[in-house]
PDB file of C-alpha atoms in Angstrom:
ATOM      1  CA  UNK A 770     -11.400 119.366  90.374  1.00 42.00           C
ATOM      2  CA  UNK A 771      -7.910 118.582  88.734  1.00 50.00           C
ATOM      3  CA  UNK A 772      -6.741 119.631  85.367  1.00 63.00           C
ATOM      4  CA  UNK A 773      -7.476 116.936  83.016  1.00 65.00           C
ATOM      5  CA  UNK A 774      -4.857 115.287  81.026  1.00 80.00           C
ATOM      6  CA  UNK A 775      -4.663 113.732  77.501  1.00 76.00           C
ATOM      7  CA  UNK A 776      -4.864 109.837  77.507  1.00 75.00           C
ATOM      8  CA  UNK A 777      -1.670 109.938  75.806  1.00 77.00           C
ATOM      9  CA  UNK A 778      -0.443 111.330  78.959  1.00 80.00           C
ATOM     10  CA  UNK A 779      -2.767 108.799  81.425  1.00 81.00           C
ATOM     11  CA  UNK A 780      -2.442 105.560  79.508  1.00 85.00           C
ATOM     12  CA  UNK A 781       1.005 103.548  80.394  1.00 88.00           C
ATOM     13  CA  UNK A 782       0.622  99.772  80.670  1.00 93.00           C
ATOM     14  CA  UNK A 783      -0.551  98.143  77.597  1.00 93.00           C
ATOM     15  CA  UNK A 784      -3.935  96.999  78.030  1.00 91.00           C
ATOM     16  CA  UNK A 785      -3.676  93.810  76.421  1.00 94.00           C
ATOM     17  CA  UNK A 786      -0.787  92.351  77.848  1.00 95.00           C
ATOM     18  CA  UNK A 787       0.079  95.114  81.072  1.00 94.00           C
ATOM     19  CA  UNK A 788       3.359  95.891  79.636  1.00 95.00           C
ATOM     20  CA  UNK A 789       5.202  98.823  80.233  1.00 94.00           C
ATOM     21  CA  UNK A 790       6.394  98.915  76.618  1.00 94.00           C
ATOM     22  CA  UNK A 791       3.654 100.883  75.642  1.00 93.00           C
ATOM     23  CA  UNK A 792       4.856 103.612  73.177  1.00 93.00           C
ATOM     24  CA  UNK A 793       3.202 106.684  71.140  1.00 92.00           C
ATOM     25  CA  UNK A 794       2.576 105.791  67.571  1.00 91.00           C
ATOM     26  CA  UNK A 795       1.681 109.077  65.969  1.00 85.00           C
ATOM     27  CA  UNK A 796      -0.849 111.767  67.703  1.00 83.00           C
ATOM     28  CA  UNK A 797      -3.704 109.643  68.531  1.00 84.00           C
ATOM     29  CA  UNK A 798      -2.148 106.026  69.160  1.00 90.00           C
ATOM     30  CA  UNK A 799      -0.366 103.639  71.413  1.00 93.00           C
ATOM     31  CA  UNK A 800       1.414 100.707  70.184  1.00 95.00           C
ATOM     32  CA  UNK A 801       2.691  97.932  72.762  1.00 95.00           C
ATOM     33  CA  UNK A 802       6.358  97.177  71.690  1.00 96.00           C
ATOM     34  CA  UNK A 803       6.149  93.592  73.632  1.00 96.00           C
ATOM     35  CA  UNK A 804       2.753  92.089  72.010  1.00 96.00           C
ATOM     36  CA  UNK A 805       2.081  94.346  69.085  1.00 95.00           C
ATOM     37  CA  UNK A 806      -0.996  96.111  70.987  1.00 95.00           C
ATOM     38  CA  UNK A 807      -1.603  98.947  69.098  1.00 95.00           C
ATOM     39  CA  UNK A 808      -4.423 101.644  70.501  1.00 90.00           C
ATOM     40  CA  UNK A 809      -5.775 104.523  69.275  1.00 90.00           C
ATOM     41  CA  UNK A 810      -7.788 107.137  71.226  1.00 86.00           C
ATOM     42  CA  UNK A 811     -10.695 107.329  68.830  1.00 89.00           C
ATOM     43  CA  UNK A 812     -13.924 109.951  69.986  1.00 90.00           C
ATOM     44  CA  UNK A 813     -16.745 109.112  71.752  1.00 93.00           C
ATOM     45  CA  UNK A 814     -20.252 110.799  70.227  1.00 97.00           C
ATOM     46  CA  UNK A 815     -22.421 112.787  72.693  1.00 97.00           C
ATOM     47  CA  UNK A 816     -25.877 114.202  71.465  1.00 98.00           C
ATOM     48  CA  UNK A 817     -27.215 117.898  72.450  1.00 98.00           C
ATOM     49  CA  UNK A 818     -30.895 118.295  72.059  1.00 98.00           C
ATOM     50  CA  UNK A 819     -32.206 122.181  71.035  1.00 98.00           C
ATOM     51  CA  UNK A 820     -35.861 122.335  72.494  1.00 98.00           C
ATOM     52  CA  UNK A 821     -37.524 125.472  72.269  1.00 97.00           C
ATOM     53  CA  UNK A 822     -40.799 127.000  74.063  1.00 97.00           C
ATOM     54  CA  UNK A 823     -43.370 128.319  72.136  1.00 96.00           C
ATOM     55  CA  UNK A 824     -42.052 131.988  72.913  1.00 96.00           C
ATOM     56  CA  UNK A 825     -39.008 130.930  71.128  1.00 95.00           C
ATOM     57  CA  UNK A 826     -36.840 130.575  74.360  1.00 97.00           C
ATOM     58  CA  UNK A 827     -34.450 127.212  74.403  1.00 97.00           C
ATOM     59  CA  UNK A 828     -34.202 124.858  77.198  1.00 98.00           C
ATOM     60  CA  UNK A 829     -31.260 124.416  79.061  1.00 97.00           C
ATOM     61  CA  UNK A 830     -30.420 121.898  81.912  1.00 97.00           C
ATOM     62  CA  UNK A 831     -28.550 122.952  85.076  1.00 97.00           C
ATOM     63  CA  UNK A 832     -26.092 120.003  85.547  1.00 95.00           C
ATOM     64  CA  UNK A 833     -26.420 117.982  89.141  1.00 94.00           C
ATOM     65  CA  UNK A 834     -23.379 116.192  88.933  1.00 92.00           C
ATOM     66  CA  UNK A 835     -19.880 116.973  88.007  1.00 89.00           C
ATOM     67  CA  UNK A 836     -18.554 118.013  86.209  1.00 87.00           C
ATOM     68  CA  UNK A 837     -19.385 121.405  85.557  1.00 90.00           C
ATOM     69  CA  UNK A 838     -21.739 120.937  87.994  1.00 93.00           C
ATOM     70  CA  UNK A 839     -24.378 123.688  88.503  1.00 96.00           C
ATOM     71  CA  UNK A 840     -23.658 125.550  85.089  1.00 96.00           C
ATOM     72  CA  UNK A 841     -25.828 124.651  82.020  1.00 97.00           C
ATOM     73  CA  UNK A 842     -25.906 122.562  79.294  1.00 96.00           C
ATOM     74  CA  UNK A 843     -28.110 121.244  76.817  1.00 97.00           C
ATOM     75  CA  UNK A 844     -30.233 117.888  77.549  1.00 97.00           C
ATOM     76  CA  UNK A 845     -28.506 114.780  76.241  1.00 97.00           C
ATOM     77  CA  UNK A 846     -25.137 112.807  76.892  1.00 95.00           C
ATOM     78  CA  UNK A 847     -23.217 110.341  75.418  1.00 96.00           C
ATOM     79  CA  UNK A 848     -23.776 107.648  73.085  1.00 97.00           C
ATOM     80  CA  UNK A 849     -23.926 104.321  74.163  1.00 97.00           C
ATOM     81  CA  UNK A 850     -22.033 101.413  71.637  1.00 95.00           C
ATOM     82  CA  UNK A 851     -24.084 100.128  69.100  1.00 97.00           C
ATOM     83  CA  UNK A 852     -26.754 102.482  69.679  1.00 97.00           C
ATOM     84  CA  UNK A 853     -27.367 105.562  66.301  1.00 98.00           C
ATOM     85  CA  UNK A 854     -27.220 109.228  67.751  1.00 98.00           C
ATOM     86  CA  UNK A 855     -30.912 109.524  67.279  1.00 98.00           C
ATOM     87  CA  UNK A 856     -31.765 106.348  69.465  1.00 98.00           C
ATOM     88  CA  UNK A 857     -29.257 108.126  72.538  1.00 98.00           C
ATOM     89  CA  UNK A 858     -31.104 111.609  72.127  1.00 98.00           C
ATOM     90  CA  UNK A 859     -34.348 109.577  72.883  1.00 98.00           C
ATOM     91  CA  UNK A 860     -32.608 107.703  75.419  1.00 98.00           C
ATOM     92  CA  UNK A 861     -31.078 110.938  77.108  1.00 97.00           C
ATOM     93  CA  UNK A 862     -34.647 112.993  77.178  1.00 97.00           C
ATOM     94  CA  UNK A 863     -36.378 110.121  78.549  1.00 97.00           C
ATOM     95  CA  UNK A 864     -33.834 109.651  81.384  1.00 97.00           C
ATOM     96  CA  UNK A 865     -33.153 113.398  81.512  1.00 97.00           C
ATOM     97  CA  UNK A 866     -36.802 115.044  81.930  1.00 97.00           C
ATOM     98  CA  UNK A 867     -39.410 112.008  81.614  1.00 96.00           C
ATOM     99  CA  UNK A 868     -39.927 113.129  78.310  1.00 97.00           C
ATOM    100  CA  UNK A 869     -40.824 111.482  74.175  1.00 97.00           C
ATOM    101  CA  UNK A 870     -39.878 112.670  71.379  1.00 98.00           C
ATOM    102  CA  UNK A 871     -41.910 113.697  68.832  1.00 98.00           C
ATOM    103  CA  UNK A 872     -39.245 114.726  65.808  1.00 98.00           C
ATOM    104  CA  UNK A 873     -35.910 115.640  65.353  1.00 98.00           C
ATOM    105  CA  UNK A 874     -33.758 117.140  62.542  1.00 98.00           C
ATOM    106  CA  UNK A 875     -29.631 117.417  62.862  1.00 98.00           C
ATOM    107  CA  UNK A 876     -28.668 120.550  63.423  1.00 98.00           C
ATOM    108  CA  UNK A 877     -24.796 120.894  63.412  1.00 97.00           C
ATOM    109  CA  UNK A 878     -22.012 118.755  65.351  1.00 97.00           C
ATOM    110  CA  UNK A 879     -18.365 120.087  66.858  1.00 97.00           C
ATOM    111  CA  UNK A 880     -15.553 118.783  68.800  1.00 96.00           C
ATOM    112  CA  UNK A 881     -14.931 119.201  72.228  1.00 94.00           C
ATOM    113  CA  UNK A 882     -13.005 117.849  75.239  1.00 90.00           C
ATOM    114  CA  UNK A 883     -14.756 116.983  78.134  1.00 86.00           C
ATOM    115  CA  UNK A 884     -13.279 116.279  81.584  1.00 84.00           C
ATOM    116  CA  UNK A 885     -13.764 112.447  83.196  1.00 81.00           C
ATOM    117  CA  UNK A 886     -12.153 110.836  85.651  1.00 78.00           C
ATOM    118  CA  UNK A 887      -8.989 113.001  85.088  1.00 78.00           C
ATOM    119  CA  UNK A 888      -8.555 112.464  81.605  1.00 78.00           C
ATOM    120  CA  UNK A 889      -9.763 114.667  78.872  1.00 82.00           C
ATOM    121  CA  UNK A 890     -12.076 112.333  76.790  1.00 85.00           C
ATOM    122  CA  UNK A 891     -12.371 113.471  73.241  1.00 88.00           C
ATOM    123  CA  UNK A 892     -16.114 113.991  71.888  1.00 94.00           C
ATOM    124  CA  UNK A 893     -18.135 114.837  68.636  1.00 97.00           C
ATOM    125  CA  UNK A 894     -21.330 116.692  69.951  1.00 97.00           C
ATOM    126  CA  UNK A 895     -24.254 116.433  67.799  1.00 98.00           C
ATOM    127  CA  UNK A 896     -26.738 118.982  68.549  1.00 98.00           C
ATOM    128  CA  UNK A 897     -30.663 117.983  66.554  1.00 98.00           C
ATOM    129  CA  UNK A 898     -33.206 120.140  66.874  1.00 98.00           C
ATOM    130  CA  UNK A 899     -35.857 118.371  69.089  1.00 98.00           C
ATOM    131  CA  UNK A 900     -39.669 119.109  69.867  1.00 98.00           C
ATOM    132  CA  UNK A 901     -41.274 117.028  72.517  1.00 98.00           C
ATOM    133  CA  UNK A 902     -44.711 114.972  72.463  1.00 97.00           C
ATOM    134  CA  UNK A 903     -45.263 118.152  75.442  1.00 96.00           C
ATOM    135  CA  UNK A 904     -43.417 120.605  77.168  1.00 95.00           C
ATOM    136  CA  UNK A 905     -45.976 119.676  80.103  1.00 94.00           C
ATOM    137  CA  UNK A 906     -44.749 117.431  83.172  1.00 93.00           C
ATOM    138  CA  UNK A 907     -41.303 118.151  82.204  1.00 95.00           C
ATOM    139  CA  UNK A 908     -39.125 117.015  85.758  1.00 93.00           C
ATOM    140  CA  UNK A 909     -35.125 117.342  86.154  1.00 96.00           C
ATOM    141  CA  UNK A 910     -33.678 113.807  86.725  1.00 94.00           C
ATOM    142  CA  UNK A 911     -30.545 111.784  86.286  1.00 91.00           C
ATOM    143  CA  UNK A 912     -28.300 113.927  86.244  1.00 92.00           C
ATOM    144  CA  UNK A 913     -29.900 117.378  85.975  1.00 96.00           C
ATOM    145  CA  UNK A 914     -30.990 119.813  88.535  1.00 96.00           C
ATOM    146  CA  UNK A 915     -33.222 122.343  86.876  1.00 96.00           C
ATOM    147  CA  UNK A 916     -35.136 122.798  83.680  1.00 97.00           C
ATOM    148  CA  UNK A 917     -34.691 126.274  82.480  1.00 97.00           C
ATOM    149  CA  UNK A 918     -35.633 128.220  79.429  1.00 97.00           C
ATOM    150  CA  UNK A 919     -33.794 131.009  78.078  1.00 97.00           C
ATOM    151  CA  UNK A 920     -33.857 133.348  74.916  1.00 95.00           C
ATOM    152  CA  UNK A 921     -30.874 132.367  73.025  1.00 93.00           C
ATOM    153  CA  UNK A 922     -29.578 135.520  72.713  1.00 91.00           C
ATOM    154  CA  UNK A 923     -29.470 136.083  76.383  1.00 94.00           C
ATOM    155  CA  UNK A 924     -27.588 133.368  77.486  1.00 95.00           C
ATOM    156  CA  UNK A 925     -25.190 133.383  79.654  1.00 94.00           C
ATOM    157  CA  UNK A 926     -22.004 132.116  78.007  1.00 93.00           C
ATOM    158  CA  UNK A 927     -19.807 131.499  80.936  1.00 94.00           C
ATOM    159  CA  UNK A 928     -22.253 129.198  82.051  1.00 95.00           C
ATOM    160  CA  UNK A 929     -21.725 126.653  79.589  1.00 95.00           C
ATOM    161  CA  UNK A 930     -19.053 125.356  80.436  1.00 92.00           C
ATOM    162  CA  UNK A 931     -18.513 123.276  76.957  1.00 92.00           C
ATOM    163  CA  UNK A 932     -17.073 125.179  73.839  1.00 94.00           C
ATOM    164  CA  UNK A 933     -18.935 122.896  71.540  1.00 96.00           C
ATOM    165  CA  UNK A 934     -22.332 124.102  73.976  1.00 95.00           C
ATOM    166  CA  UNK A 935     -20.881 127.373  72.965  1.00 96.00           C
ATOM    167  CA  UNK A 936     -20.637 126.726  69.601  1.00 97.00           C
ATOM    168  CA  UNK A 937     -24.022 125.154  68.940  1.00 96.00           C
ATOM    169  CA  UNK A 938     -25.372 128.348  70.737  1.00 95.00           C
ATOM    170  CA  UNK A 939     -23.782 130.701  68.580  1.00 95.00           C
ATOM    171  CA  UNK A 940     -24.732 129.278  65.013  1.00 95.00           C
ATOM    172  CA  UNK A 941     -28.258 128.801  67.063  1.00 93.00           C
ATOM    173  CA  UNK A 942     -28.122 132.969  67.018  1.00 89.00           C
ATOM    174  CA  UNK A 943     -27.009 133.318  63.126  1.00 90.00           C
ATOM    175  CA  UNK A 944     -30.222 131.173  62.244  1.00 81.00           C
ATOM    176  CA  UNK A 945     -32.752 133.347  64.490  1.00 66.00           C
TER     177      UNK A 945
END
């Protein structure tokens, strides 16, 4: 896979007008000297559901698809427009493992970068803690491979490949 670069870096015609006048306008925006464009590279939200087992182990998703694909993540993706973070998690579990939801509570959210089409797209991960109608009937899809359950403490941090992942899985461990 190739290094991912900063859309400051990717983006050079104006997308409005296809101008090469295209410019940087502070750390996070592009401003089109010919037609006044002016774009900013905003965040896109992804959602991380936390499902545990009843022996207190968490559920993890080996990814089918890249990138990162074969390490783990958490079930869930990205947010689709006009669509709350809650509505994508149940969205995402559906798709993900065939699955409802039966509650969720927010647990935490943190940045990350996450590598797409060799650009680094900017997300806010939002990790909720999720239980399921049933942990029965569970079956990988989309774009997992495998369903797997670990303790929290005993996962394997150099398989998750995303430091917000990370993140959520180490204030997981402070609150258990």
């Amino acid at each position: 896979m190739t290094q991912a670069q900063h859309p400051n870096k990717i983006f050079k015609f104006c997308p409005s007008c296809g101008s090469t006048q295209l410019r940087q306008s502070g750390d996070r925006s592009k401003k089109c000297l010919q037609c006044g464009f002016h774009y900013f590279f905003n965040i896109s939200a992804a959602v991380a559901a936390i499902i545990f087992d009843p022996e207190g182990k968490i559920m993890l998703a080996r990814r089918a698809v890249e990138p990162h694909k074969g390490q783990l993540d958490f079930p869930g993706g990205f947010v689709d427009p006009m669509e709350t973070a809650e509505e994508a998690l149940t969205r995402e579990i559906q798709e993900e493992l065939g699955a409802s939801v039966k509650k969720m509570t927010y647990f935490a959210s943190f940045p990350n970068t996450y590598p797409f089409a060799g650009m680094e797209v900017m997300t806010l991960d939002l990790a909720f803690l999720v239980e399921l109608e049933t942990l029965t009937g569970l079956k990988p899809m989309d774009d997992i491979a495998s369903i797997e359950f670990y303790h929290p403490s005993e996962v394997n941090l150099d398989e998750l490949p995303a430091q917000s992942m990370k993140n959520i899985l180490k204030k997981l461990n402070e609150h258990t």
